[in-house]
């Protein structure tokens, strides 16, 4: 199957396989990659990699590591820039593929692909900017040098909700700083990762420097995490898997970095611009079908504006166009899978049983094509101790928590085991200043949506959301390089 077929309306299934040591390899079984907007559309057929394939990928990366670590910074620049340029040039076609396999809208998917390409271009010039430091020793005739070296082989384990940008924001800095990569994307989104790997395989990167393994987390992912030859693991996914990965990495002394979701608050105060608040809530809680770690699934609203906010939000949600991700009119696509749909529906039931009022949504929707369509659900009359306010649902389900004043809003916003993003809508500079200082989230947004951060800015959470240095921007160097301190004259 050639890449040109991606552009057709009803293309035949792509044959998706893993890239190990520069070769496309056959796996053990074949698994279908299904379009959640149209279950009759098979996006791809995945040749599923095994533990042995992952081990071969790690061995290839290990063998390629010395050469890539020693590669000229200009060579690294040219290759990464070439990869980024091709991704950007093909953003419409790759965005369509992403929307087909994940279910986010075409606009969201195309934008994500363009950001993924930009991330390669941003990190392309990092090798040319690398600097060291020299300290004055306390002893005579000795210099103290601080240099940065690649870590070695890095394992990148990524989730399904950002099939292009998360692999890009891990792989681009990993390669730029001279590491070799084994990427294991989520099982639900093999096609976007495969398309990237196909571009990378033609970029001039030496064989073995970048490897892709398409396989199950418990087998292929676990092989990466357990391998003594993988020096560092960067993971984005669920808290449960993140904790397992942390234990395995601690046990063998590997470096690791985890991004594990959120239960993010959007605070709406009594002086808020309500149009802006509703826009921020809809975008933050429901765009990408709520399947973003930064989604504002808890809407914390001051009593004085509660009823007006809820009424306006409900009206907007009733009008939200839920449909096929590829239809340009669609504002919210389907949820990603039957499993995720079942989770969403189970939390809607849990919310009801906890005494929350389901004001609207949570219904399975019928569309011309059969898919995982769920209407946006809004709970009101909730309290922060309910499970629907403490556990990450990862679907188009948000709750409203009414509070008396700013002080209570801040306390409720921070009363969570997560700490990824937080937002506030208010016109009061004093409360803005206070919220910026006292929010316990890694990323704070004033008068905007809690989701959709700039691709070139650091990305980080606190508490149960993240572990290790922030991702992206200049922080990426902390994770993808190891410092060496050299004493001598
Ligand atoms: P989600 O519930 O959003 O799918 P997961 O944490 O299960 O999140 O998955 C995120 C990524 O972690 C996926 O690529 C998945 O295959 C991988 N994964 C799952 N289990 C393991 C594991 N035991 N070891 C390594 N990776 C895993």
mmCIF file of N, CA, C and O in Angstrom, residues 221-275:
data_model
loop_
_atom_site.group_PDB
_atom_site.id
_atom_site.type_symbol
_atom_site.label_atom_id
_atom_site.label_comp_id
_atom_site.label_asym_id
_atom_site.label_seq_id
_atom_site.Cartn_x
_atom_site.Cartn_y
_atom_site.Cartn_z
ATOM 1 N N UNK A 221 5.582 -3.117 25.198
ATOM 2 C CA UNK A 221 5.907 -1.994 26.088
ATOM 3 C C UNK A 221 6.711 -2.484 27.280
ATOM 4 O O UNK A 221 7.735 -1.888 27.651
ATOM 5 N N UNK A 222 6.255 -3.579 27.849
ATOM 6 C CA UNK A 222 6.938 -4.116 29.027
ATOM 7 C C UNK A 222 8.375 -4.530 28.683
ATOM 8 O O UNK A 222 9.293 -4.345 29.486
ATOM 9 N N UNK A 223 8.572 -5.076 27.472
ATOM 10 C CA UNK A 223 9.928 -5.470 27.054
ATOM 11 C C UNK A 223 10.853 -4.258 27.025
ATOM 12 O O UNK A 223 12.025 -4.336 27.422
ATOM 13 N N UNK A 224 10.323 -3.127 26.591
ATOM 14 C CA UNK A 224 11.124 -1.893 26.543
ATOM 15 C C UNK A 224 11.466 -1.447 27.961
ATOM 16 O O UNK A 224 12.611 -1.107 28.275
ATOM 17 N N UNK A 225 10.433 -1.465 28.805
ATOM 18 C CA UNK A 225 10.617 -0.983 30.177
ATOM 19 C C UNK A 225 11.605 -1.858 30.943
ATOM 20 O O UNK A 225 12.386 -1.368 31.758
ATOM 21 N N UNK A 226 11.582 -3.156 30.677
ATOM 22 C CA UNK A 226 12.417 -4.098 31.433
ATOM 23 C C UNK A 226 13.843 -4.236 30.896
ATOM 24 O O UNK A 226 14.705 -4.789 31.574
ATOM 25 N N UNK A 227 14.080 -3.768 29.680
ATOM 26 C CA UNK A 227 15.384 -4.058 29.061
ATOM 27 C C UNK A 227 16.531 -3.299 29.732
ATOM 28 O O UNK A 227 16.480 -2.066 29.853
ATOM 29 N N UNK A 228 17.586 -4.003 30.102
ATOM 30 C CA UNK A 228 18.743 -3.302 30.676
ATOM 31 C C UNK A 228 19.438 -2.395 29.667
ATOM 32 O O UNK A 228 20.230 -1.532 30.053
ATOM 33 N N UNK A 229 19.119 -2.567 28.374
ATOM 34 C CA UNK A 229 19.753 -1.732 27.353
ATOM 35 C C UNK A 229 18.982 -0.443 27.054
ATOM 36 O O UNK A 229 19.411 0.359 26.220
ATOM 37 N N UNK A 230 17.836 -0.271 27.690
ATOM 38 C CA UNK A 230 17.083 0.980 27.517
ATOM 39 C C UNK A 230 17.408 1.877 28.706
ATOM 40 O O UNK A 230 17.046 1.604 29.841
ATOM 41 N N UNK A 231 18.113 2.961 28.411
ATOM 42 C CA UNK A 231 18.620 3.817 29.498
ATOM 43 C C UNK A 231 17.538 4.719 30.079
ATOM 44 O O UNK A 231 17.622 5.126 31.236
ATOM 45 N N UNK A 232 16.539 5.051 29.268
ATOM 46 C CA UNK A 232 15.516 5.989 29.732
ATOM 47 C C UNK A 232 14.181 5.679 29.068
ATOM 48 O O UNK A 232 14.143 5.245 27.915
ATOM 49 N N UNK A 233 13.107 5.888 29.823
ATOM 50 C CA UNK A 233 11.758 5.646 29.304
ATOM 51 C C UNK A 233 10.935 6.920 29.492
ATOM 52 O O UNK A 233 10.848 7.456 30.598
ATOM 53 N N UNK A 234 10.352 7.412 28.394
ATOM 54 C CA UNK A 234 9.430 8.542 28.485
ATOM 55 C C UNK A 234 8.042 8.021 28.172
ATOM 56 O O UNK A 234 7.801 7.444 27.107
ATOM 57 N N UNK A 235 7.126 8.205 29.105
ATOM 58 C CA UNK A 235 5.802 7.589 29.011
ATOM 59 C C UNK A 235 4.709 8.641 29.137
ATOM 60 O O UNK A 235 4.786 9.532 29.982
ATOM 61 N N UNK A 236 3.683 8.519 28.321
ATOM 62 C CA UNK A 236 2.443 9.273 28.526
ATOM 63 C C UNK A 236 1.294 8.283 28.449
ATOM 64 O O UNK A 236 1.213 7.489 27.503
ATOM 65 N N UNK A 237 0.428 8.297 29.452
ATOM 66 C CA UNK A 237 -0.692 7.359 29.465
ATOM 67 C C UNK A 237 -1.406 7.427 30.794
ATOM 68 O O UNK A 237 -1.446 8.480 31.437
ATOM 69 N N UNK A 238 -1.928 6.284 31.215
ATOM 70 C CA UNK A 238 -2.729 6.262 32.434
ATOM 71 C C UNK A 238 -1.845 6.204 33.676
ATOM 72 O O UNK A 238 -0.688 5.781 33.617
ATOM 73 N N UNK A 239 -2.453 6.587 34.799
ATOM 74 C CA UNK A 239 -1.729 6.543 36.070
ATOM 75 C C UNK A 239 -1.333 5.098 36.430
ATOM 76 O O UNK A 239 -0.230 4.851 36.895
ATOM 77 N N UNK A 240 -2.251 4.170 36.156
ATOM 78 C CA UNK A 240 -1.998 2.775 36.551
ATOM 79 C C UNK A 240 -0.764 2.243 35.816
ATOM 80 O O UNK A 240 0.140 1.654 36.427
ATOM 81 N N UNK A 241 -0.705 2.473 34.508
ATOM 82 C CA UNK A 241 0.453 1.991 33.737
ATOM 83 C C UNK A 241 1.703 2.765 34.127
ATOM 84 O O UNK A 241 2.789 2.186 34.266
ATOM 85 N N UNK A 242 1.545 4.076 34.319
ATOM 86 C CA UNK A 242 2.697 4.907 34.703
ATOM 87 C C UNK A 242 3.341 4.397 35.988
ATOM 88 O O UNK A 242 4.571 4.341 36.096
ATOM 89 N N UNK A 243 2.517 4.024 36.931
ATOM 90 C CA UNK A 243 3.081 3.544 38.205
ATOM 91 C C UNK A 243 3.836 2.231 38.019
ATOM 92 O O UNK A 243 4.883 2.024 38.627
ATOM 93 N N UNK A 244 3.285 1.371 37.159
ATOM 94 C CA UNK A 244 3.988 0.102 36.887
ATOM 95 C C UNK A 244 5.343 0.380 36.245
ATOM 96 O O UNK A 244 6.358 -0.234 36.587
ATOM 97 N N UNK A 245 5.352 1.301 35.296
ATOM 98 C CA UNK A 245 6.592 1.638 34.592
ATOM 99 C C UNK A 245 7.592 2.236 35.576
ATOM 100 O O UNK A 245 8.785 1.903 35.555
ATOM 101 N N UNK A 246 7.098 3.084 36.472
ATOM 102 C CA UNK A 246 7.987 3.696 37.468
ATOM 103 C C UNK A 246 8.658 2.621 38.307
ATOM 104 O O UNK A 246 9.876 2.644 38.524
ATOM 105 N N UNK A 247 7.868 1.646 38.768
ATOM 106 C CA UNK A 247 8.448 0.590 39.614
ATOM 107 C C UNK A 247 9.522 -0.189 38.867
ATOM 108 O O UNK A 247 10.595 -0.460 39.404
ATOM 109 N N UNK A 248 9.213 -0.528 37.611
ATOM 110 C CA UNK A 248 10.179 -1.310 36.827
ATOM 111 C C UNK A 248 11.456 -0.504 36.593
ATOM 112 O O UNK A 248 12.571 -1.044 36.664
ATOM 113 N N UNK A 249 11.310 0.782 36.324
ATOM 114 C CA UNK A 249 12.488 1.612 36.047
ATOM 115 C C UNK A 249 13.310 1.834 37.318
ATOM 116 O O UNK A 249 14.548 1.785 37.273
ATOM 117 N N UNK A 250 12.633 2.052 38.427
ATOM 118 C CA UNK A 250 13.367 2.220 39.691
ATOM 119 C C UNK A 250 14.148 0.943 39.995
ATOM 120 O O UNK A 250 15.320 0.980 40.370
ATOM 121 N N UNK A 251 13.493 -0.196 39.785
ATOM 122 C CA UNK A 251 14.122 -1.475 40.141
ATOM 123 C C UNK A 251 15.435 -1.680 39.392
ATOM 124 O O UNK A 251 16.366 -2.271 39.930
ATOM 125 N N UNK A 252 15.503 -1.192 38.150
ATOM 126 C CA UNK A 252 16.763 -1.422 37.407
ATOM 127 C C UNK A 252 17.568 -0.136 37.214
ATOM 128 O O UNK A 252 18.517 -0.094 36.439
ATOM 129 N N UNK A 253 17.154 0.929 37.893
ATOM 130 C CA UNK A 253 17.948 2.159 37.871
ATOM 131 C C UNK A 253 17.888 2.923 36.573
ATOM 132 O O UNK A 253 18.810 3.666 36.245
ATOM 133 N N UNK A 254 16.798 2.770 35.822
ATOM 134 C CA UNK A 254 16.679 3.522 34.565
ATOM 135 C C UNK A 254 16.041 4.887 34.829
ATOM 136 O O UNK A 254 15.270 5.064 35.765
ATOM 137 N N UNK A 255 16.370 5.823 33.971
ATOM 138 C CA UNK A 255 15.764 7.151 34.043
ATOM 139 C C UNK A 255 14.340 7.069 33.490
ATOM 140 O O UNK A 255 14.098 6.359 32.520
ATOM 141 N N UNK A 256 13.403 7.780 34.074
ATOM 142 C CA UNK A 256 12.050 7.773 33.506
ATOM 143 C C UNK A 256 11.335 9.087 33.740
ATOM 144 O O UNK A 256 11.690 9.860 34.621
ATOM 145 N N UNK A 257 10.310 9.275 32.914
ATOM 146 C CA UNK A 257 9.533 10.504 32.908
ATOM 147 C C UNK A 257 8.096 10.088 32.604
ATOM 148 O O UNK A 257 7.876 9.300 31.692
ATOM 149 N N UNK A 258 7.147 10.575 33.393
ATOM 150 C CA UNK A 258 5.759 10.122 33.237
ATOM 151 C C UNK A 258 4.799 11.312 33.107
ATOM 152 O O UNK A 258 4.898 12.263 33.868
ATOM 153 N N UNK A 259 3.883 11.214 32.158
ATOM 154 C CA UNK A 259 2.735 12.141 32.095
ATOM 155 C C UNK A 259 1.489 11.279 32.190
ATOM 156 O O UNK A 259 1.288 10.375 31.387
ATOM 157 N N UNK A 260 0.638 11.554 33.188
ATOM 158 C CA UNK A 260 -0.418 10.585 33.504
ATOM 159 C C UNK A 260 -1.814 11.174 33.680
ATOM 160 O O UNK A 260 -2.599 10.680 34.466
ATOM 161 N N UNK A 261 -2.102 12.231 32.982
ATOM 162 C CA UNK A 261 -3.496 12.678 32.989
ATOM 163 C C UNK A 261 -3.842 13.698 34.047
ATOM 164 O O UNK A 261 -2.976 14.216 34.749
ATOM 165 N N UNK A 262 -5.137 14.009 34.133
ATOM 166 C CA UNK A 262 -5.566 15.050 35.053
ATOM 167 C C UNK A 262 -7.048 14.999 35.348
ATOM 168 O O UNK A 262 -7.790 14.170 34.798
ATOM 169 N N UNK A 263 -7.445 15.849 36.244
ATOM 170 C CA UNK A 263 -8.874 16.045 36.556
ATOM 171 C C UNK A 263 -8.988 17.546 36.740
ATOM 172 O O UNK A 263 -9.128 18.071 37.841
ATOM 173 N N UNK A 264 -8.866 18.236 35.601
ATOM 174 C CA UNK A 264 -8.517 19.654 35.639
ATOM 175 C C UNK A 264 -9.708 20.567 35.899
ATOM 176 O O UNK A 264 -10.765 20.389 35.293
ATOM 177 N N UNK A 265 -9.524 21.545 36.777
ATOM 178 C CA UNK A 265 -10.601 22.474 37.099
ATOM 179 C C UNK A 265 -10.616 23.691 36.178
ATOM 180 O O UNK A 265 -9.559 24.195 35.792
ATOM 181 N N UNK A 266 -11.814 24.139 35.837
ATOM 182 C CA UNK A 266 -11.975 25.470 35.251
ATOM 183 C C UNK A 266 -12.854 26.248 36.237
ATOM 184 O O UNK A 266 -14.014 25.877 36.456
ATOM 185 N N UNK A 267 -12.297 27.292 36.823
ATOM 186 C CA UNK A 267 -13.021 28.095 37.811
ATOM 187 C C UNK A 267 -13.702 29.260 37.099
ATOM 188 O O UNK A 267 -13.062 29.971 36.314
ATOM 189 N N UNK A 268 -14.985 29.433 37.356
ATOM 190 C CA UNK A 268 -15.730 30.554 36.769
ATOM 191 C C UNK A 268 -16.233 31.411 37.934
ATOM 192 O O UNK A 268 -17.072 30.974 38.722
ATOM 193 N N UNK A 269 -15.704 32.629 38.026
ATOM 194 C CA UNK A 269 -16.045 33.485 39.173
ATOM 195 C C UNK A 269 -17.238 34.406 38.869
ATOM 196 O O UNK A 269 -17.669 34.515 37.719
ATOM 197 N N UNK A 270 -17.710 35.064 39.914
ATOM 198 C CA UNK A 270 -18.945 35.861 39.779
ATOM 199 C C UNK A 270 -18.802 37.045 38.819
ATOM 200 O O UNK A 270 -19.794 37.537 38.297
ATOM 201 N N UNK A 271 -17.565 37.484 38.556
ATOM 202 C CA UNK A 271 -17.373 38.619 37.642
ATOM 203 C C UNK A 271 -16.936 38.165 36.246
ATOM 204 O O UNK A 271 -16.456 38.959 35.442
ATOM 205 N N UNK A 272 -17.087 36.865 35.980
ATOM 206 C CA UNK A 272 -16.559 36.328 34.714
ATOM 207 C C UNK A 272 -17.339 36.839 33.510
ATOM 208 O O UNK A 272 -18.547 37.088 33.593
ATOM 209 N N UNK A 273 -16.633 36.958 32.396
ATOM 210 C CA UNK A 273 -17.283 37.143 31.092
ATOM 211 C C UNK A 273 -17.887 35.775 30.751
ATOM 212 O O UNK A 273 -17.166 34.815 30.449
ATOM 213 N N UNK A 274 -19.211 35.676 30.813
ATOM 214 C CA UNK A 274 -19.829 34.341 30.708
ATOM 215 C C UNK A 274 -19.714 33.742 29.310
ATOM 216 O O UNK A 274 -19.609 32.525 29.170
ATOM 217 N N UNK A 275 -19.702 34.579 28.286
ATOM 218 C CA UNK A 275 -19.510 34.028 26.934
ATOM 219 C C UNK A 275 -18.147 33.352 26.840
ATOM 220 O O UNK A 275 -18.007 32.248 26.320
#
